[in-house]
mmCIF file of C-alpha atoms in Angstrom:
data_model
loop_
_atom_site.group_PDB
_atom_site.id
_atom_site.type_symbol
_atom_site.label_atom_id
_atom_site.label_comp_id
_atom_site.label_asym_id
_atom_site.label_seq_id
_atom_site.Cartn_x
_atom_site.Cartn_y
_atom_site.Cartn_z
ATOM 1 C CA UNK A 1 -13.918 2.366 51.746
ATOM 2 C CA UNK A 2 -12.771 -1.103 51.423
ATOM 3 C CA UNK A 3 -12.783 -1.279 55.816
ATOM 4 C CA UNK A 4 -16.291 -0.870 55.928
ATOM 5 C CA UNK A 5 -17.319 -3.833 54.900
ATOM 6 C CA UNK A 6 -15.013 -5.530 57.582
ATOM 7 C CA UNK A 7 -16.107 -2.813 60.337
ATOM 8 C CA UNK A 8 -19.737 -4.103 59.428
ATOM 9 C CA UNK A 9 -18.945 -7.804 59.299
ATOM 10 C CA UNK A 10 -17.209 -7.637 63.000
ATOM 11 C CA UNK A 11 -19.956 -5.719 64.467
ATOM 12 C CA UNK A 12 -22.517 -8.205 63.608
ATOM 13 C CA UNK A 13 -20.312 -10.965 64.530
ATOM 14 C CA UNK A 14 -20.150 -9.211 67.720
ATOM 15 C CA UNK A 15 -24.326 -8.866 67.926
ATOM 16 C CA UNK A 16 -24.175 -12.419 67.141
ATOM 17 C CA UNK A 17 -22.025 -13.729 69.745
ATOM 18 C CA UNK A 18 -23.523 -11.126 72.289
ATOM 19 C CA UNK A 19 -26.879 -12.114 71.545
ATOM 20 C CA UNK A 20 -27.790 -14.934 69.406
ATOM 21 C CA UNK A 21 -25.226 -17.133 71.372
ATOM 22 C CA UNK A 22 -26.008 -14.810 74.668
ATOM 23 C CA UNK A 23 -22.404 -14.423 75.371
ATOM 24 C CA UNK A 24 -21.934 -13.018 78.784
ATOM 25 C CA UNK A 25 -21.953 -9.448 79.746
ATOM 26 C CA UNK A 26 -18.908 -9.990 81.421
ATOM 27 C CA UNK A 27 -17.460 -11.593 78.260
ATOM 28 C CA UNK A 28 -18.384 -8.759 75.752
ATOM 29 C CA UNK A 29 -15.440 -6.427 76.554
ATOM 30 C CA UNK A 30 -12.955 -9.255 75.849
ATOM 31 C CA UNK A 31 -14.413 -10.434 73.145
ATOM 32 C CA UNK A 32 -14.434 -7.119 71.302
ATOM 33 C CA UNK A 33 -11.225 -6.212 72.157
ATOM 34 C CA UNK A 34 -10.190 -9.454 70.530
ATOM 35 C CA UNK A 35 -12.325 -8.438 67.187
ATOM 36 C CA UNK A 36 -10.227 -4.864 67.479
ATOM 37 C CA UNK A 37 -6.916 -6.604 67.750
ATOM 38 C CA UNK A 38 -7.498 -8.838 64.961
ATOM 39 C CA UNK A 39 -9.052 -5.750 62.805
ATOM 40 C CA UNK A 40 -5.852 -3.709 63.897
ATOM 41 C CA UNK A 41 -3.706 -6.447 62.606
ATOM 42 C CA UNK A 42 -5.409 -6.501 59.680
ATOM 43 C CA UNK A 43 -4.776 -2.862 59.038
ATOM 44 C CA UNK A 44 -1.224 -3.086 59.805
ATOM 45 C CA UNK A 45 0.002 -6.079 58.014
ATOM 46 C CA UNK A 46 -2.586 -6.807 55.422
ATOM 47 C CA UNK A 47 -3.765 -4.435 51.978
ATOM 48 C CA UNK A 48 -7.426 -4.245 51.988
ATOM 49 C CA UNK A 49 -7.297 -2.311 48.968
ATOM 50 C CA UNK A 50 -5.190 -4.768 46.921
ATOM 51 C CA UNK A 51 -5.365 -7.872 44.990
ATOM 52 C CA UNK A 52 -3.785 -10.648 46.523
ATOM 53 C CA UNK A 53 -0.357 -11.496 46.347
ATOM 54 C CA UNK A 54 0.995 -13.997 43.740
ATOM 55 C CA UNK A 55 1.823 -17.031 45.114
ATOM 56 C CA UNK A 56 5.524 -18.279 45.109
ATOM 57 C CA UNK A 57 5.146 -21.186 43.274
ATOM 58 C CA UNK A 58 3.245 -19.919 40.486
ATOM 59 C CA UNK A 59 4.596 -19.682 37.149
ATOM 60 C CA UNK A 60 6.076 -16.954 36.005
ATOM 61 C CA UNK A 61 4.662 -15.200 32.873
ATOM 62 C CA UNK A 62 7.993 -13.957 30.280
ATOM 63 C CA UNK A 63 7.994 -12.247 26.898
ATOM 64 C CA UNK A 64 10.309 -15.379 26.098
ATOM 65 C CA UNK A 65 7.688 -17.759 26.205
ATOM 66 C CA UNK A 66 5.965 -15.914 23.258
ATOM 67 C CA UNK A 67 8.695 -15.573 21.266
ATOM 68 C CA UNK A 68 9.139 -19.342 21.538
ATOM 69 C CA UNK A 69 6.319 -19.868 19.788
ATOM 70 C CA UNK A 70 6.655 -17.363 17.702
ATOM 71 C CA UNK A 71 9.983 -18.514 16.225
ATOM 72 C CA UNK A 72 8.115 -21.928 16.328
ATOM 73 C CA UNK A 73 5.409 -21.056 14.157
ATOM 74 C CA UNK A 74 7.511 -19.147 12.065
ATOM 75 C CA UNK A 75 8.780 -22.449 10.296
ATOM 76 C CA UNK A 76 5.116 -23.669 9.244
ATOM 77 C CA UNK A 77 2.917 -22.541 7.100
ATOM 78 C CA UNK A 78 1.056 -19.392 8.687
ATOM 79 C CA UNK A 79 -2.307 -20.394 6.566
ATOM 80 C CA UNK A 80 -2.284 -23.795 8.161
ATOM 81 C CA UNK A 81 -3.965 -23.537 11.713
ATOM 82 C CA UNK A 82 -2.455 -25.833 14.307
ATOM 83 C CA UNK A 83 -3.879 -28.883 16.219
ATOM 84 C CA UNK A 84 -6.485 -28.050 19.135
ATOM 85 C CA UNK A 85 -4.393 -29.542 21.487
ATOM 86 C CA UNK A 86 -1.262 -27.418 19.800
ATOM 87 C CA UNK A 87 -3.514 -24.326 20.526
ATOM 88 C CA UNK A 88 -4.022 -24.748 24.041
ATOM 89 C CA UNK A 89 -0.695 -26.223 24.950
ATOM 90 C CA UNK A 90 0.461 -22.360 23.627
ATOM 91 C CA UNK A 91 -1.948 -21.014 25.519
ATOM 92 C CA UNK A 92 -0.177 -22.885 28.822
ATOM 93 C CA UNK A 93 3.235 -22.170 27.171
ATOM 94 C CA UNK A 94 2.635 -18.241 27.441
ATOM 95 C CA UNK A 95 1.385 -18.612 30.574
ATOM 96 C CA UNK A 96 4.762 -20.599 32.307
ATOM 97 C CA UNK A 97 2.659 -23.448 32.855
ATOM 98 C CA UNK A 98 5.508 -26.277 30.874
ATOM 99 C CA UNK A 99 4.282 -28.997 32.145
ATOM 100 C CA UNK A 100 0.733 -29.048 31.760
ATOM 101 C CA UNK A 101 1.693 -27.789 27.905
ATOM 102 C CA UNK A 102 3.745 -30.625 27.623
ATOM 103 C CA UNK A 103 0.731 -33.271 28.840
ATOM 104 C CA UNK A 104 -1.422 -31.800 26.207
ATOM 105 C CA UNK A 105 1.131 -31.919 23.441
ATOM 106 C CA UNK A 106 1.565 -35.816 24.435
ATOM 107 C CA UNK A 107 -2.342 -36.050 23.772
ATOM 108 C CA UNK A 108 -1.276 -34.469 20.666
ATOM 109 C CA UNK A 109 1.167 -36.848 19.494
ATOM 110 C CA UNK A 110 -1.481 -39.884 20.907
ATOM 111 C CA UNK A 111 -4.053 -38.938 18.659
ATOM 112 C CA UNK A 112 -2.026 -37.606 15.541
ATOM 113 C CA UNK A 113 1.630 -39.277 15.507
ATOM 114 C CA UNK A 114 2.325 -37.546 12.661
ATOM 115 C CA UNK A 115 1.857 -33.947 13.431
ATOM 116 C CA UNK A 116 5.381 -32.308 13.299
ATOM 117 C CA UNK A 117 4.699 -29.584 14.909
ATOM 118 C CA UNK A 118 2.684 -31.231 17.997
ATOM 119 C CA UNK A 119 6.208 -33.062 18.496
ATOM 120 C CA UNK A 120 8.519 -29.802 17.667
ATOM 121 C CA UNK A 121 6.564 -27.965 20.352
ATOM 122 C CA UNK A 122 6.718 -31.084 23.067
ATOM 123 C CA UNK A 123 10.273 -30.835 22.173
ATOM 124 C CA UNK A 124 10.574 -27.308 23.445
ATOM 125 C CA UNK A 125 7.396 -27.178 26.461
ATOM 126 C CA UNK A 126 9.863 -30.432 27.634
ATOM 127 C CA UNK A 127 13.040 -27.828 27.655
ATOM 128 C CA UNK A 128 11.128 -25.063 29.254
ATOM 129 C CA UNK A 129 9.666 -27.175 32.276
ATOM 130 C CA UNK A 130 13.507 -28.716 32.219
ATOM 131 C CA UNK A 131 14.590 -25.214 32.815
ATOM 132 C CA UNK A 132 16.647 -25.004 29.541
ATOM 133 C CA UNK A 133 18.143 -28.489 29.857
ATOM 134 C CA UNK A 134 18.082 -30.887 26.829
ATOM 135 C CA UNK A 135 16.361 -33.799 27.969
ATOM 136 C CA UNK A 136 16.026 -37.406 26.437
ATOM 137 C CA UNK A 137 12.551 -37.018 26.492
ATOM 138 C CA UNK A 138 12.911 -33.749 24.324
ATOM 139 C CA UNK A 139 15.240 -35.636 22.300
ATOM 140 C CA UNK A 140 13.308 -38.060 21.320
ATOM 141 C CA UNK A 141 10.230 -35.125 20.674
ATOM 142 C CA UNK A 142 12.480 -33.555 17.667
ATOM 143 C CA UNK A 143 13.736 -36.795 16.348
ATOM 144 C CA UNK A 144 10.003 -38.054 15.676
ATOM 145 C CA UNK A 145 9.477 -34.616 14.325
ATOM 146 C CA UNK A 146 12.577 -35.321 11.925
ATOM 147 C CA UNK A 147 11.559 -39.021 11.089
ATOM 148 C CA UNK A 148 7.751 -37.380 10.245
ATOM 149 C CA UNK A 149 9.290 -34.634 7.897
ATOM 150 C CA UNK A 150 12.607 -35.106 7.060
ATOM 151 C CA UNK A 151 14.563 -31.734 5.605
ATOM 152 C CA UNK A 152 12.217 -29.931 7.956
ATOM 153 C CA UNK A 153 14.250 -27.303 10.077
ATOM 154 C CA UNK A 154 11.984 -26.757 13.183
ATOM 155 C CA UNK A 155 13.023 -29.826 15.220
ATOM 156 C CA UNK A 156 16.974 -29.203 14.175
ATOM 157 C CA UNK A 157 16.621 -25.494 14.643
ATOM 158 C CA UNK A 158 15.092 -26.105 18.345
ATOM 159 C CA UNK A 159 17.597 -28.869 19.119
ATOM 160 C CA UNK A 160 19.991 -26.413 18.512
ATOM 161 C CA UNK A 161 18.724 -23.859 20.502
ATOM 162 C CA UNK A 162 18.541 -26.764 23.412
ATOM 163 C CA UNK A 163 22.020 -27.600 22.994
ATOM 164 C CA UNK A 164 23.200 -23.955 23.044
ATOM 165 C CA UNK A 165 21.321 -23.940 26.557
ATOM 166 C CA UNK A 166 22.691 -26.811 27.805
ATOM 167 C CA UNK A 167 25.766 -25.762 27.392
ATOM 168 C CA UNK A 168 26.910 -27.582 24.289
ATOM 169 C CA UNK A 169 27.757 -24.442 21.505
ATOM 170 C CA UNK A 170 30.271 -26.951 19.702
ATOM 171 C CA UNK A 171 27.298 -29.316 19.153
ATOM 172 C CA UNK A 172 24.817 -26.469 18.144
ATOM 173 C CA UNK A 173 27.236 -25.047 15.866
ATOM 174 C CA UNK A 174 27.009 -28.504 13.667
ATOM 175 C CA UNK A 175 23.488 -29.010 13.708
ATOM 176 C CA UNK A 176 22.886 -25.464 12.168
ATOM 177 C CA UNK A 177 25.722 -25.848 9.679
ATOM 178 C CA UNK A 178 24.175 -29.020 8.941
ATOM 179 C CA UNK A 179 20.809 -27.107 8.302
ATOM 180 C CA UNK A 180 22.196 -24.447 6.155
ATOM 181 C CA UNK A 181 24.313 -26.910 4.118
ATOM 182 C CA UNK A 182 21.924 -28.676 3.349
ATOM 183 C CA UNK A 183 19.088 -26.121 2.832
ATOM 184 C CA UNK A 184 17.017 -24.801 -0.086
ATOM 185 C CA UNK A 185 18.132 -21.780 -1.673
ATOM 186 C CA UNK A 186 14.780 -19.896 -0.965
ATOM 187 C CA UNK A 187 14.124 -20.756 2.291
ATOM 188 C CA UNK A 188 13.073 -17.991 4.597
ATOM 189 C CA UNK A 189 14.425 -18.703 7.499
ATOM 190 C CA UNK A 190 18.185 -18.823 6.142
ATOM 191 C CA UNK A 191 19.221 -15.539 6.452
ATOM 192 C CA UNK A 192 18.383 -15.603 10.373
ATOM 193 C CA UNK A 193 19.930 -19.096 11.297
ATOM 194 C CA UNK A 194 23.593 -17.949 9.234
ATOM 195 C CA UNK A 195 23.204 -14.587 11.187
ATOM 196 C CA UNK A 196 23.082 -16.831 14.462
ATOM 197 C CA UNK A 197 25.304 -19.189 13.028
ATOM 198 C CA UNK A 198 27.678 -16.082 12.804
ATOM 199 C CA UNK A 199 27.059 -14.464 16.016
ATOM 200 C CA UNK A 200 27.552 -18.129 17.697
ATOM 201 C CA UNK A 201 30.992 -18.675 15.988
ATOM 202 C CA UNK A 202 31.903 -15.111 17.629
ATOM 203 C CA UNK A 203 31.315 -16.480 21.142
ATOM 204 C CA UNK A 204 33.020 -19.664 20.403
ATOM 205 C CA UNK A 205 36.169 -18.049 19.628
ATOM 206 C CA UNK A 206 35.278 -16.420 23.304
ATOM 207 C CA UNK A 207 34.656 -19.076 24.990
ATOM 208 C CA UNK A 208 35.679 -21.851 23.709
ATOM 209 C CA UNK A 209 33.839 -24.653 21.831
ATOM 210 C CA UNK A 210 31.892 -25.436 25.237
ATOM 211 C CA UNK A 211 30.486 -23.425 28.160
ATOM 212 C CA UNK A 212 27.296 -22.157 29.339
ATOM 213 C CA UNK A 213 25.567 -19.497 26.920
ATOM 214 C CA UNK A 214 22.537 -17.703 27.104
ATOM 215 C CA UNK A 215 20.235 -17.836 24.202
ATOM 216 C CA UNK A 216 17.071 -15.943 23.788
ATOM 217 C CA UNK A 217 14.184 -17.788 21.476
ATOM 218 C CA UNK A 218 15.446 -15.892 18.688
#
């Protein structure tokens, strides 16, 4: 069904040309056998009945982009509803779209320096569009994050899921030791981060305190 609207479109472009621009009897034969070859083409190479393709370059949509700001959120408090800019940098987050999450996190930061989270989640949209390397600019993200609220564990839990992707376990390892030394004895997210803490000492004694390791958002 979805041909006859093409069928229909190249016979009035062929009225039109034959008789609204009086194109040549002698002219009408090759000119519809060029609207055939074009329509064959069409039906050969193309899908009429589809939705077209995804371009290369487009970003790619993963579960782990949600579960990065999942395990964000996770360390503030779930009654306390994040910036506007926060909410739509997420939205570009989910969608693979770093870099304009990261712009929007910088307006963020611009109009509220001392929103934690705003800087936490630059941190990590910075990472992402770095394709898991830890940047200076991310860096610098998590230590304003620290300086805003210090004893907070989202920028030093993220650093250390940066580090672990750039390659650095060794230095990963002592940032969350750091964290658990020096955490409360009712925080939540404790149990996790020594479970990690003890899976990432098992791979260490793999591979040595540094090599490449993957590391899913948590």
């Amino acid at each position: 069904m979805s041909f006859i609207p093409i069928l229909a479109l190249a016979a009035a472009v062929f009225l039109f040309a034959a008789f609204a621009l009086k194109l040549p009897r002698a002219g009408w034969t090759l000119f519809g056998a060029a609207l055939l070859f074009g329509l064959t083409g069409y039906a050969l190479q193309g899908s009429p009945g589809y939705a077209g393709a995804q371009k290369s370059g487009a970003p790619a949509i993963s579960e782990d982009n949600f579960a990065m700001i999942d395990a964000r959120r996770e360390f503030f408090d779930p009654t306390t509803v994040p910036s506007r800019f926060v909410t739509v940098s997420d939205g570009f987050s989910r969608n693979g779209q770093f870099q304009d999450a990261a712009n929007m996190l910088r307006n963020a930061v611009a109009e509220n320096p001392g929103d934690t989270e705003a800087w936490v989640a630059l941190g990590n949209a910075i990472i992402e569009h770095a394709d898991g390397t830890l940047t200076p600019a991310a860096l610098y993200a998590y230590s304003r994050a620290d300086r805003i609220s210090p004893g907070h564990p989202a920028a030093s839990y993220f650093l250390g899921v940066g580090l672990l992707r750039s390659g650095r376990p060794g230095e990963a390892r002592g940032v969350w030791a750091d964290m658990l030394e020096n955490a409360p004895e009712d925080a939540g997210w404790k149990p996790q981060l020594e479970d990690r803490l003890q899976r990432l000492d098992q791979l260490l004694t793999q591979i040595g305190p540094q090599g490449p390791v993957a590391v899913p958002a948590q």
